[in-house]
Amino acid sequence: MQIDRPTIDAWLHRNNYSEYAFRGVLFDMDGVLFDSMPFHARSWHEAFAGFGIAFSEYQVYLQEGSTGSQTVNDVFMAQKGRYATDEEINALYERKCDLFQQYAQTVPMAGAHEVLEAVRQAGLKIGLVTGSGQKSLIGKLNQYYPGIFDPNNMVTAFDVQHSKPHPEPYLKGMVKLGIRPEETIVVENAPMGVRAAVAAGALTIGVNTGILKREDLALAGADIVLDNMRQVEALLGN
Ligand code: MG
């Protein structure tokens, strides 16, 4: 692994760990394994626009990891100074889902296959931690990355009480892999996902595959910020 010593030392110090010995890598799904964020961003942006509310694609990326109702409520609070009604939440989220159905295609993230192979060859365990509850996308993991993901090593929306940025999803992922936080590396693309992984105590790689600024991931606490999965492969290979 090509992670430099100062980065490791800073991470050890921050978490009060004595020494590292990585045994597994937990991967986020949207924006890491599949290039699905552009479709989410366009769908949310257009759904809100239909209700006369400005919500940029950049804001969608910042919001990644929130539930649909959380997203609607956050936008209403910021722009109207009140929570959305249940009817507003349902109408907006339904519209977003309709648009997403219309636009979404399954696009594997460039370089993701190579990262997974490199991690497997390095002898590290592999797990998935996603806030997604889309059964179709999860099923496609095996189609695009055959033989990599064991269903017993996956944490989805159905497995947790609290979504990211709460640490629960990543802590559950560690339990599923049978490894401790100080033995875990996380690969995440979203600020809230980064915060969840950092709170869970993992060495957190923020990979900026979308339209965010690098600072968005650094400020969320990422130990390392990279620009694409090729760089993750270079970091985790060998
Ligand atoms: Mg993501």
mmCIF file of C-alpha atoms and ligand atoms in Angstrom:
data_model
loop_
_atom_site.group_PDB
_atom_site.id
_atom_site.type_symbol
_atom_site.label_atom_id
_atom_site.label_comp_id
_atom_site.label_asym_id
_atom_site.label_seq_id
_atom_site.Cartn_x
_atom_site.Cartn_y
_atom_site.Cartn_z
ATOM 1 C CA MET A 1 0.000 0.000 0.000
ATOM 2 C CA GLN A 2 1.212 3.461 -0.912
ATOM 3 C CA ILE A 3 -0.284 5.449 1.966
ATOM 4 C CA ASP A 4 2.402 7.735 3.297
ATOM 5 C CA ARG A 5 3.580 7.508 6.862
ATOM 6 C CA PRO A 6 2.566 11.036 7.999
ATOM 7 C CA THR A 7 -1.029 10.346 6.917
ATOM 8 C CA ILE A 8 -1.075 7.053 8.829
ATOM 9 C CA ASP A 9 0.521 8.664 11.881
ATOM 10 C CA ALA A 10 -1.976 11.524 11.929
ATOM 11 C CA TRP A 11 -4.838 9.052 11.723
ATOM 12 C CA LEU A 12 -3.400 6.829 14.475
ATOM 13 C CA HIS A 13 -2.880 9.833 16.691
ATOM 14 C CA ARG A 14 -6.361 11.272 16.121
ATOM 15 C CA ASN A 15 -8.029 7.968 17.007
ATOM 16 C CA ASN A 16 -5.632 7.007 19.796
ATOM 17 C CA TYR A 17 -4.726 3.775 17.991
ATOM 18 C CA SER A 18 -1.367 2.187 18.703
ATOM 19 C CA GLU A 19 -0.543 0.623 15.340
ATOM 20 C CA TYR A 20 -2.276 -0.160 12.077
ATOM 21 C CA ALA A 21 -2.713 -3.475 10.336
ATOM 22 C CA PHE A 22 -5.402 -3.094 7.693
ATOM 23 C CA ARG A 23 -7.558 -6.151 7.080
ATOM 24 C CA GLY A 24 -10.465 -4.863 5.066
ATOM 25 C CA VAL A 25 -11.896 -2.167 2.821
ATOM 26 C CA LEU A 26 -15.505 -0.960 2.936
ATOM 27 C CA PHE A 27 -16.826 0.618 -0.253
ATOM 28 C CA ASP A 28 -19.691 3.037 -0.647
ATOM 29 C CA MET A 29 -21.766 2.325 -3.778
ATOM 30 C CA ASP A 30 -23.274 5.435 -5.455
ATOM 31 C CA GLY A 31 -20.465 7.599 -6.777
ATOM 32 C CA VAL A 32 -17.826 4.975 -5.953
ATOM 33 C CA LEU A 33 -18.777 1.699 -7.650
ATOM 34 C CA PHE A 34 -21.470 3.123 -9.936
ATOM 35 C CA ASP A 35 -21.456 6.509 -11.635
ATOM 36 C CA SER A 36 -25.052 7.115 -10.600
ATOM 37 C CA MET A 37 -24.835 10.540 -8.979
ATOM 38 C CA PRO A 38 -25.392 12.554 -12.188
ATOM 39 C CA PHE A 39 -28.806 10.874 -12.557
ATOM 40 C CA HIS A 40 -29.744 11.566 -8.928
ATOM 41 C CA ALA A 41 -28.590 15.173 -9.252
ATOM 42 C CA ARG A 42 -30.572 15.842 -12.411
ATOM 43 C CA SER A 43 -33.707 14.159 -10.990
ATOM 44 C CA TRP A 44 -33.659 16.087 -7.705
ATOM 45 C CA HIS A 45 -32.887 19.374 -9.429
ATOM 46 C CA GLU A 46 -35.781 18.973 -11.880
ATOM 47 C CA ALA A 47 -38.211 17.686 -9.244
ATOM 48 C CA PHE A 48 -37.657 20.770 -7.082
ATOM 49 C CA ALA A 49 -37.764 23.068 -10.111
ATOM 50 C CA GLY A 50 -41.205 21.679 -10.910
ATOM 51 C CA PHE A 51 -42.348 22.963 -7.524
ATOM 52 C CA GLY A 52 -40.737 26.354 -8.103
ATOM 53 C CA ILE A 53 -37.827 25.672 -5.760
ATOM 54 C CA ALA A 54 -34.195 26.206 -6.747
ATOM 55 C CA PHE A 55 -31.976 23.281 -5.773
ATOM 56 C CA SER A 56 -28.743 23.005 -7.719
ATOM 57 C CA GLU A 57 -27.049 19.782 -8.763
ATOM 58 C CA TYR A 58 -24.101 20.843 -6.603
ATOM 59 C CA GLN A 59 -26.422 20.907 -3.587
ATOM 60 C CA VAL A 60 -27.641 17.428 -4.468
ATOM 61 C CA TYR A 61 -24.049 16.187 -4.303
ATOM 62 C CA LEU A 62 -23.554 17.879 -0.925
ATOM 63 C CA GLN A 63 -26.750 16.227 0.295
ATOM 64 C CA GLU A 64 -25.850 12.698 -0.898
ATOM 65 C CA GLY A 65 -26.646 10.148 1.769
ATOM 66 C CA SER A 66 -29.721 11.875 3.137
ATOM 67 C CA THR A 67 -33.059 10.144 2.897
ATOM 68 C CA GLY A 68 -35.615 11.608 0.496
ATOM 69 C CA SER A 69 -37.685 13.161 3.288
ATOM 70 C CA GLN A 70 -34.589 14.618 4.955
ATOM 71 C CA THR A 71 -33.532 16.229 1.708
ATOM 72 C CA VAL A 72 -36.947 17.798 1.135
ATOM 73 C CA ASN A 73 -37.131 19.041 4.719
ATOM 74 C CA ASP A 74 -33.609 20.500 4.624
ATOM 75 C CA VAL A 75 -34.408 22.445 1.464
ATOM 76 C CA PHE A 76 -37.722 23.705 2.833
ATOM 77 C CA MET A 77 -36.089 24.786 6.081
ATOM 78 C CA ALA A 78 -33.313 26.619 4.228
ATOM 79 C CA GLN A 79 -35.586 28.333 1.700
ATOM 80 C CA LYS A 80 -38.968 28.668 3.399
ATOM 81 C CA GLY A 81 -38.046 28.569 7.075
ATOM 82 C CA ARG A 82 -40.343 25.653 7.805
ATOM 83 C CA TYR A 83 -40.524 21.883 7.459
ATOM 84 C CA ALA A 84 -42.319 20.422 4.464
ATOM 85 C CA THR A 85 -45.720 18.864 4.953
ATOM 86 C CA ASP A 86 -46.103 15.118 4.442
ATOM 87 C CA GLU A 87 -47.958 15.863 1.205
ATOM 88 C CA GLU A 88 -45.088 18.032 -0.050
ATOM 89 C CA ILE A 89 -42.524 15.413 0.888
ATOM 90 C CA ASN A 90 -44.445 12.640 -0.825
ATOM 91 C CA ALA A 91 -45.127 14.673 -3.956
ATOM 92 C CA LEU A 92 -41.522 15.823 -4.361
ATOM 93 C CA TYR A 93 -39.936 12.475 -3.599
ATOM 94 C CA GLU A 94 -42.369 10.661 -5.891
ATOM 95 C CA ARG A 95 -41.522 13.090 -8.700
ATOM 96 C CA LYS A 96 -37.813 12.627 -8.084
ATOM 97 C CA CYS A 97 -38.164 8.841 -8.218
ATOM 98 C CA ASP A 98 -40.191 9.042 -11.456
ATOM 99 C CA LEU A 99 -37.527 11.206 -13.081
ATOM 100 C CA PHE A 100 -34.760 8.938 -11.801
ATOM 101 C CA GLN A 101 -36.490 5.894 -13.329
ATOM 102 C CA GLN A 102 -36.598 7.789 -16.576
ATOM 103 C CA TYR A 103 -32.963 8.960 -16.614
ATOM 104 C CA ALA A 104 -30.977 6.363 -14.707
ATOM 105 C CA GLN A 105 -28.631 3.974 -16.415
ATOM 106 C CA THR A 106 -26.243 1.585 -14.763
ATOM 107 C CA VAL A 107 -22.757 2.896 -15.363
ATOM 108 C CA PRO A 108 -19.867 1.232 -13.551
ATOM 109 C CA MET A 109 -17.405 3.778 -12.156
ATOM 110 C CA ALA A 110 -14.249 3.994 -14.268
ATOM 111 C CA GLY A 111 -11.438 2.201 -12.479
ATOM 112 C CA ALA A 112 -13.629 0.584 -9.811
ATOM 113 C CA HIS A 113 -13.111 -2.946 -11.118
ATOM 114 C CA GLU A 114 -9.331 -2.469 -10.973
ATOM 115 C CA VAL A 115 -9.525 -1.120 -7.409
ATOM 116 C CA LEU A 116 -11.535 -4.147 -6.279
ATOM 117 C CA GLU A 117 -9.083 -6.530 -7.946
ATOM 118 C CA ALA A 118 -6.124 -4.752 -6.368
ATOM 119 C CA VAL A 119 -7.717 -4.920 -2.925
ATOM 120 C CA ARG A 120 -8.555 -8.579 -3.338
ATOM 121 C CA GLN A 121 -5.030 -9.366 -4.479
ATOM 122 C CA ALA A 122 -3.658 -7.481 -1.486
ATOM 123 C CA GLY A 123 -5.482 -10.051 0.652
ATOM 124 C CA LEU A 124 -7.893 -7.557 2.208
ATOM 125 C CA LYS A 125 -11.542 -8.325 2.883
ATOM 126 C CA ILE A 126 -14.140 -6.393 0.873
ATOM 127 C CA GLY A 127 -17.496 -5.069 2.050
ATOM 128 C CA LEU A 128 -20.221 -2.705 0.847
ATOM 129 C CA VAL A 129 -21.880 0.043 2.908
ATOM 130 C CA THR A 130 -24.627 1.916 1.100
ATOM 131 C CA GLY A 131 -27.599 3.992 2.134
ATOM 132 C CA SER A 132 -29.348 2.805 -0.988
ATOM 133 C CA GLY A 133 -32.430 0.675 -0.730
ATOM 134 C CA GLN A 134 -32.684 0.044 -4.451
ATOM 135 C CA LYS A 135 -32.704 -3.699 -4.803
ATOM 136 C CA SER A 136 -32.017 -3.503 -8.537
ATOM 137 C CA LEU A 137 -28.756 -1.591 -8.114
ATOM 138 C CA ILE A 138 -27.522 -3.888 -5.384
ATOM 139 C CA GLY A 139 -28.335 -6.876 -7.584
ATOM 140 C CA LYS A 140 -26.249 -5.326 -10.342
ATOM 141 C CA LEU A 141 -23.139 -5.454 -8.170
ATOM 142 C CA ASN A 142 -22.734 -9.105 -8.979
ATOM 143 C CA GLN A 143 -23.334 -8.473 -12.640
ATOM 144 C CA TYR A 144 -20.637 -5.785 -12.920
ATOM 145 C CA TYR A 145 -18.252 -7.010 -10.213
ATOM 146 C CA PRO A 146 -18.776 -10.785 -10.245
ATOM 147 C CA GLY A 147 -17.524 -12.790 -7.305
ATOM 148 C CA ILE A 148 -16.418 -9.743 -5.302
ATOM 149 C CA PHE A 149 -19.295 -8.954 -2.957
ATOM 150 C CA ASP A 150 -20.547 -11.560 -0.501
ATOM 151 C CA PRO A 151 -24.175 -10.791 0.455
ATOM 152 C CA ASN A 152 -23.129 -11.339 4.085
ATOM 153 C CA ASN A 153 -20.663 -8.453 3.767
ATOM 154 C CA MET A 154 -23.163 -5.841 2.622
ATOM 155 C CA VAL A 155 -24.886 -3.138 4.650
ATOM 156 C CA THR A 156 -27.819 -1.404 2.935
ATOM 157 C CA ALA A 157 -30.644 0.936 3.935
ATOM 158 C CA PHE A 158 -32.505 -2.109 5.245
ATOM 159 C CA ASP A 159 -29.834 -2.953 7.854
ATOM 160 C CA VAL A 160 -29.521 0.278 9.839
ATOM 161 C CA GLN A 161 -31.504 2.498 12.188
ATOM 162 C CA HIS A 162 -29.403 5.570 11.423
ATOM 163 C CA SER A 163 -28.128 6.610 8.008
ATOM 164 C CA LYS A 164 -24.838 8.368 7.205
ATOM 165 C CA PRO A 165 -23.377 10.664 8.591
ATOM 166 C CA HIS A 166 -24.116 8.505 11.651
ATOM 167 C CA PRO A 167 -21.325 5.947 12.106
ATOM 168 C CA GLU A 168 -23.742 3.013 12.416
ATOM 169 C CA PRO A 169 -23.609 1.893 8.759
ATOM 170 C CA TYR A 170 -19.804 1.666 8.773
ATOM 171 C CA LEU A 171 -19.657 0.109 12.242
ATOM 172 C CA LYS A 172 -22.102 -2.551 11.013
ATOM 173 C CA GLY A 173 -19.895 -3.097 7.962
ATOM 174 C CA MET A 174 -16.887 -3.695 10.206
ATOM 175 C CA VAL A 175 -18.877 -6.208 12.262
ATOM 176 C CA LYS A 176 -19.908 -8.005 9.083
ATOM 177 C CA LEU A 177 -16.273 -8.260 7.949
ATOM 178 C CA GLY A 178 -15.177 -9.247 11.457
ATOM 179 C CA ILE A 179 -12.640 -6.425 11.663
ATOM 180 C CA ARG A 180 -12.049 -3.513 14.008
ATOM 181 C CA PRO A 181 -12.118 0.197 13.090
ATOM 182 C CA GLU A 182 -8.320 0.433 13.210
ATOM 183 C CA GLU A 183 -8.163 -2.395 10.663
ATOM 184 C CA THR A 184 -10.556 -0.711 8.235
ATOM 185 C CA ILE A 185 -10.170 1.515 5.185
ATOM 186 C CA VAL A 186 -13.257 3.213 3.728
ATOM 187 C CA VAL A 187 -13.662 4.542 0.189
ATOM 188 C CA GLU A 188 -16.356 7.254 0.024
ATOM 189 C CA ASN A 189 -17.335 10.022 -2.397
ATOM 190 C CA ALA A 190 -19.825 12.057 -0.327
ATOM 191 C CA PRO A 191 -19.196 14.469 2.551
ATOM 192 C CA MET A 192 -21.796 12.764 4.752
ATOM 193 C CA GLY A 193 -20.359 9.365 3.962
ATOM 194 C CA VAL A 194 -16.883 10.628 4.833
ATOM 195 C CA ARG A 195 -18.193 11.941 8.150
ATOM 196 C CA ALA A 196 -19.789 8.550 8.888
ATOM 197 C CA ALA A 197 -16.569 6.675 8.142
ATOM 198 C CA VAL A 198 -14.438 9.074 10.178
ATOM 199 C CA ALA A 199 -16.869 8.822 13.102
ATOM 200 C CA ALA A 200 -16.629 5.027 12.851
ATOM 201 C CA GLY A 201 -12.837 5.313 13.213
ATOM 202 C CA ALA A 202 -11.740 4.045 9.799
ATOM 203 C CA LEU A 203 -8.938 5.412 7.662
ATOM 204 C CA THR A 204 -11.105 7.340 5.206
ATOM 205 C CA ILE A 205 -10.321 7.921 1.561
ATOM 206 C CA GLY A 206 -12.497 10.566 -0.035
ATOM 207 C CA VAL A 207 -12.617 10.033 -3.778
ATOM 208 C CA ASN A 208 -14.025 13.041 -5.577
ATOM 209 C CA THR A 209 -15.736 11.399 -8.552
ATOM 210 C CA GLY A 210 -18.374 14.088 -9.001
ATOM 211 C CA ILE A 211 -18.706 17.854 -9.172
ATOM 212 C CA LEU A 212 -17.779 18.749 -5.586
ATOM 213 C CA LYS A 213 -14.672 20.643 -4.599
ATOM 214 C CA ARG A 214 -11.867 18.669 -2.964
ATOM 215 C CA GLU A 215 -12.338 20.861 0.112
ATOM 216 C CA ASP A 216 -15.860 19.494 0.589
ATOM 217 C CA LEU A 217 -14.354 16.077 1.318
ATOM 218 C CA ALA A 218 -11.350 17.413 3.241
ATOM 219 C CA LEU A 219 -13.576 19.521 5.506
ATOM 220 C CA ALA A 220 -15.760 16.469 6.162
ATOM 221 C CA GLY A 221 -12.621 14.909 7.655
ATOM 222 C CA ALA A 222 -11.265 12.634 4.919
ATOM 223 C CA ASP A 223 -7.752 11.430 5.765
ATOM 224 C CA ILE A 224 -6.879 11.314 2.065
ATOM 225 C CA VAL A 225 -8.643 13.061 -0.842
ATOM 226 C CA LEU A 226 -8.187 11.653 -4.349
ATOM 227 C CA ASP A 227 -9.681 12.631 -7.692
ATOM 228 C CA ASN A 228 -10.645 9.264 -9.190
ATOM 229 C CA MET A 229 -10.584 5.504 -8.742
ATOM 230 C CA ARG A 230 -7.314 5.110 -10.680
ATOM 231 C CA GLN A 231 -5.637 7.040 -7.889
ATOM 232 C CA VAL A 232 -7.336 4.781 -5.322
ATOM 233 C CA GLU A 233 -5.954 1.782 -7.171
ATOM 234 C CA ALA A 234 -2.455 3.261 -7.078
ATOM 235 C CA LEU A 235 -2.857 3.857 -3.351
ATOM 236 C CA LEU A 236 -4.251 0.436 -2.402
ATOM 237 C CA GLY A 237 -2.499 -1.768 -4.967
ATOM 238 C CA ASN A 238 0.673 -3.790 -4.263
HETATM 239 MG MG MG B 1 -21.715 7.753 -2.475
#
